[in-house]
Tab-separated table of C-alpha atoms and ligand atoms in Angstrom:
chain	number	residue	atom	x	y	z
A	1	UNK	CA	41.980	35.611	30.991
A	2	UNK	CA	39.757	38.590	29.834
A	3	UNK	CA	39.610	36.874	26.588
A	4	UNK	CA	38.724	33.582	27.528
A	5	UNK	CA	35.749	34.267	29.698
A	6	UNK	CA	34.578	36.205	26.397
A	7	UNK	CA	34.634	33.603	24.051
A	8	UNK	CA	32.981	31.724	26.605
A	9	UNK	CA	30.170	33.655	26.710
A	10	UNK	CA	29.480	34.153	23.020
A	11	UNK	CA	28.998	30.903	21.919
A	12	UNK	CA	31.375	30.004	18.825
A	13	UNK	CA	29.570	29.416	15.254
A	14	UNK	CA	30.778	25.843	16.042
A	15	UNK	CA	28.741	25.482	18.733
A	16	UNK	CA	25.566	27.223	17.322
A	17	UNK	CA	26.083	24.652	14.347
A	18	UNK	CA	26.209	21.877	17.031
A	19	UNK	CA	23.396	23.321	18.774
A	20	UNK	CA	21.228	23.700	16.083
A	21	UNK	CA	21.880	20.209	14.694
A	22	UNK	CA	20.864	18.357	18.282
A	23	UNK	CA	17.878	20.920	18.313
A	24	UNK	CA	16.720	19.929	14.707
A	25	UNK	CA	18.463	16.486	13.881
A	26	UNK	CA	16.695	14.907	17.368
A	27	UNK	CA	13.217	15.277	16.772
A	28	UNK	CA	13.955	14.527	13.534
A	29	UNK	CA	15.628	11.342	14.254
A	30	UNK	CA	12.771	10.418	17.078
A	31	UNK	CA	9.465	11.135	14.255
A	32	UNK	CA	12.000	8.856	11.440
A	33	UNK	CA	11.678	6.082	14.615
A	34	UNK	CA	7.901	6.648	14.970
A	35	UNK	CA	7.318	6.563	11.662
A	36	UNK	CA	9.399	3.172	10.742
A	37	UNK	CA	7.704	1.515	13.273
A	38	UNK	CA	4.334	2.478	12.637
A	39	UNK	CA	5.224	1.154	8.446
A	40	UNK	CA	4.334	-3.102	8.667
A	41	UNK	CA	3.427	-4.998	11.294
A	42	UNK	CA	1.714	-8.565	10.526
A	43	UNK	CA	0.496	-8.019	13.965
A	44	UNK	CA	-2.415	-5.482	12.995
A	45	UNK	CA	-4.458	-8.793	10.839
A	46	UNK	CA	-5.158	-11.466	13.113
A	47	UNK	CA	-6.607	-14.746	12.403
A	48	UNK	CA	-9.726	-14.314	12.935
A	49	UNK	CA	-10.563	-12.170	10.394
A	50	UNK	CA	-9.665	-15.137	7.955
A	51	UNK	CA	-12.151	-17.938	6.926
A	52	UNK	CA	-12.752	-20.361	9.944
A	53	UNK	CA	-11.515	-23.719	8.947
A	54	UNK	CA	-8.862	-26.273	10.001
A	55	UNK	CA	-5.484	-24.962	9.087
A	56	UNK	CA	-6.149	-21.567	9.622
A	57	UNK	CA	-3.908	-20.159	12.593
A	58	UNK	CA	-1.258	-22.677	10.760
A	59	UNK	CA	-1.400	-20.690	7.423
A	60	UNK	CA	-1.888	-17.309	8.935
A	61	UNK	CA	1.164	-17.520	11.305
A	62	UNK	CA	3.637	-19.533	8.800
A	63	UNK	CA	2.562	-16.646	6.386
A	64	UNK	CA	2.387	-13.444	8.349
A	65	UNK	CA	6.272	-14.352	9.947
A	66	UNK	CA	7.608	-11.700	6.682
A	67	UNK	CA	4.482	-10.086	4.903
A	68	UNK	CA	0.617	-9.202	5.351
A	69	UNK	CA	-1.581	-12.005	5.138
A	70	UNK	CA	-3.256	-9.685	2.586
A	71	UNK	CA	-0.580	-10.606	0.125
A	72	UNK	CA	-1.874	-13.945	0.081
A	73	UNK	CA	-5.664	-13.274	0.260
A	74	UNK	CA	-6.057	-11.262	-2.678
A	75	UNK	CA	-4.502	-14.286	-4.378
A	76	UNK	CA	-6.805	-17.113	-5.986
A	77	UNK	CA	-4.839	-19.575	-7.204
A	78	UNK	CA	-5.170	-23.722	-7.971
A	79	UNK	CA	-3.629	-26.105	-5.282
A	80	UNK	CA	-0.503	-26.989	-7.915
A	81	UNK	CA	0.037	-22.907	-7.413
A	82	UNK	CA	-0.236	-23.172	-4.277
A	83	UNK	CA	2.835	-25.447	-4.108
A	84	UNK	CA	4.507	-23.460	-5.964
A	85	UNK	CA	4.766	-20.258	-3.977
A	86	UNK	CA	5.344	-22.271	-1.166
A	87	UNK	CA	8.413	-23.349	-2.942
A	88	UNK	CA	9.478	-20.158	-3.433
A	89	UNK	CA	8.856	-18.995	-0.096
A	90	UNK	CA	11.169	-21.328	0.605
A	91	UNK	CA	13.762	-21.135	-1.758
A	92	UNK	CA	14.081	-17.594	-2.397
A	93	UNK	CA	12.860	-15.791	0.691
A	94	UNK	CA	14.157	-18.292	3.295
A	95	UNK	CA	10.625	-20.028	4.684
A	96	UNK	CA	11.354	-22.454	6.967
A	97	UNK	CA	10.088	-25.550	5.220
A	98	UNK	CA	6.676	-27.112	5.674
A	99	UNK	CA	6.430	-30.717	6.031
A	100	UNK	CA	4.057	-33.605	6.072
A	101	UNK	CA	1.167	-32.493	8.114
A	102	UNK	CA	1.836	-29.071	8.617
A	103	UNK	CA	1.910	-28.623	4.620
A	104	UNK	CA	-0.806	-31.010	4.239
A	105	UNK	CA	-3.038	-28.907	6.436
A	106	UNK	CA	-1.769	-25.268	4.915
A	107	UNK	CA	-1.929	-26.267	1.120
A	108	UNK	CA	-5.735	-27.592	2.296
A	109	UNK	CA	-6.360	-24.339	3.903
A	110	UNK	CA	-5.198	-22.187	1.443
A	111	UNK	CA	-7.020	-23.998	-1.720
A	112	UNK	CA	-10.262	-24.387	-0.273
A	113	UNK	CA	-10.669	-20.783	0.765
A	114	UNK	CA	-8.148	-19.257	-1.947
A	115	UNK	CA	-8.830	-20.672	-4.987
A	116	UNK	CA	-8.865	-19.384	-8.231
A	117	UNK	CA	-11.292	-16.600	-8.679
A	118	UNK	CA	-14.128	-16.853	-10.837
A	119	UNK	CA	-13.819	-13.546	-12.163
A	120	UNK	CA	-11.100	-14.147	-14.458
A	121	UNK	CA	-12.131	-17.491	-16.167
A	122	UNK	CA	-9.543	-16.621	-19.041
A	123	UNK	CA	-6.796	-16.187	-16.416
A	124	UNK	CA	-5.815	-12.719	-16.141
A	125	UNK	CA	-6.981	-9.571	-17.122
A	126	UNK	CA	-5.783	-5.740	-17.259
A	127	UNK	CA	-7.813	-4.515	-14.502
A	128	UNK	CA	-7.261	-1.239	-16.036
A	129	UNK	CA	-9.468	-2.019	-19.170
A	130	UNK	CA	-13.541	-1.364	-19.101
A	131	UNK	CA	-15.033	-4.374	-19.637
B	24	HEC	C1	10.551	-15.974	5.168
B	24	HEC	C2	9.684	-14.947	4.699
B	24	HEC	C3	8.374	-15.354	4.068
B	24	HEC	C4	7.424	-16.217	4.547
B	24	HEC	C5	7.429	-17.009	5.849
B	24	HEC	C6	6.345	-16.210	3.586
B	24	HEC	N1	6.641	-15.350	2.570
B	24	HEC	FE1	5.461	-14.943	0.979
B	24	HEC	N2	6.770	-13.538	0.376
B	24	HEC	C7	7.973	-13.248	0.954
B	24	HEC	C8	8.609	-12.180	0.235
B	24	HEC	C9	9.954	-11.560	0.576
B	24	HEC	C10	7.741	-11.843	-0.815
B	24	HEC	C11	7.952	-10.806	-1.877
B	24	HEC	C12	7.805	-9.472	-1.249
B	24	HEC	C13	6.611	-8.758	-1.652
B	24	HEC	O1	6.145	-8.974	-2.785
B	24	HEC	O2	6.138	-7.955	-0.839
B	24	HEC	C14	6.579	-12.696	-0.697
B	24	HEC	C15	5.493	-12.652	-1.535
B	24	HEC	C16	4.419	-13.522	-1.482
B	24	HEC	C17	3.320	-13.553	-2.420
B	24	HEC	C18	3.144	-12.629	-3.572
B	24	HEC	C19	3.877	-13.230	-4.710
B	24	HEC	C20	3.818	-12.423	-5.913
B	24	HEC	O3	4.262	-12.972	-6.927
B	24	HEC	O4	3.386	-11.269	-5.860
B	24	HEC	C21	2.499	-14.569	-2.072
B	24	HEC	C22	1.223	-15.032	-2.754
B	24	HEC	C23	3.068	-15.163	-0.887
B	24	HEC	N3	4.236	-14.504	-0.555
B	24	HEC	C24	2.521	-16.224	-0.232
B	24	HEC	C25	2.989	-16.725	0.953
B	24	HEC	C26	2.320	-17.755	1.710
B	24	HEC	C27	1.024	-18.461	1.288
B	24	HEC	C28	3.053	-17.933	2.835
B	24	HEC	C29	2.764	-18.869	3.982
B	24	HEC	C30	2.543	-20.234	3.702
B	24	HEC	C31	4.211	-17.053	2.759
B	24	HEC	N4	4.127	-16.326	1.608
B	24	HEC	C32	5.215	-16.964	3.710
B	24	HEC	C33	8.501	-13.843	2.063
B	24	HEC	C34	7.860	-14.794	2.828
C-alpha cells in the first residue's frame, strides 16, 4: 500500500512524457488550425473589385469555386484561349461545365476585360531580362 500511494505521487516518466506532449502538441495543433485556415480563401476578392460589365458575378463565382480570381486576372489572353482553359478547367480540374448562355456570357466577360496584353506584342517575354 505504502508503495502505491508513492508512485502515485511522483508522477511516472510516462506520464511527464504524456504531460508534456498535451502541454506542447495542443497549442501546437490549435496555431497549425489557425494557420491552415487563414492560407486561401476566394472569399477575401469579391466581385466588385473586378471590371463592371455583364457576366461579371458569373465569371467571378464559376472561377473563384477552387482558386483566386487573381489567377485569372493577371492573365491576358485571346477569346480562342479563353476556351481553352475553360476546357481544361473542365477536363483536368473537374469544372462543372459551362453551357450555352452561361459560357456565352463568361467567355464575353473574360475577353473583353482580359485580353491579351499589349505589353508583350511578341508573346512572351522573360520578365527577368532589362529591356
Ligand atoms: C474545379 C476547380 C476549378 C475551377 C472551377 C476553375 N479552375 Fe482554374 N484552375 C484550377 C486548378 C486546380 C488550377 C491549377 C492550380 C494552380 O495553378 O494554382 C487552375 C489554374 C487556372 C489558371 C492558371 C493556368 C496556368 O496555366 O497557370 C487559369 C488562367 C485559370 N485556372 C482560369 C480559370 C477560369 C477563367 C475559371 C472560371 C471560368 C476557372 N479557372 C475555374 C481549378 C479550377
Amino acid at each position: 500500500m505504502q508503495f502505491l500511494q508513492v508512485s502515485a505521487a511522483a508522477p511516472s516518466a510516462r506520464r511527464l512524457t504524456l504531460l508534456a506532449t498535451l502541454l506542447v502538441g495542443v497549442p501546437l495543433f490549435a496555431g497549425f488550425a489557425v494557420a491552415q485556415q487563414q492560407t486561401f480563401n476566394p472569399r477575401d476578392e469579391s466581385p466588385e473589385e473586378l471590371p463592371a460589365g455583364p457576366g461579371r458575378d458569373e465569371t467571378f463565382y464559376s472561377c473563384t469555386a477552387c482558386h483566386g480570381f487573381k489567377l485569372v486576372a493577371q492573365q491576358g489572353m485571346s477569346r480562342r484561349q479563353w476556351e481553352d482553359t475553360l476546357v481544361v478547367m473542365t477536363q483536368r480540374h473537374g469544372m462543372p461545365a459551362l453551357e450555352g448562355d452561361d459560357r456565352e456570357l463568361v467567355l464575353k466577360y473574360l475577353e473583353t476585360h482580359y485580353p491579351p496584353t499589349a505589353a508583350a506584342p511578341g508573346g512572351w517575354q522573360n520578365p527577368f531580362l532589362n529591356r
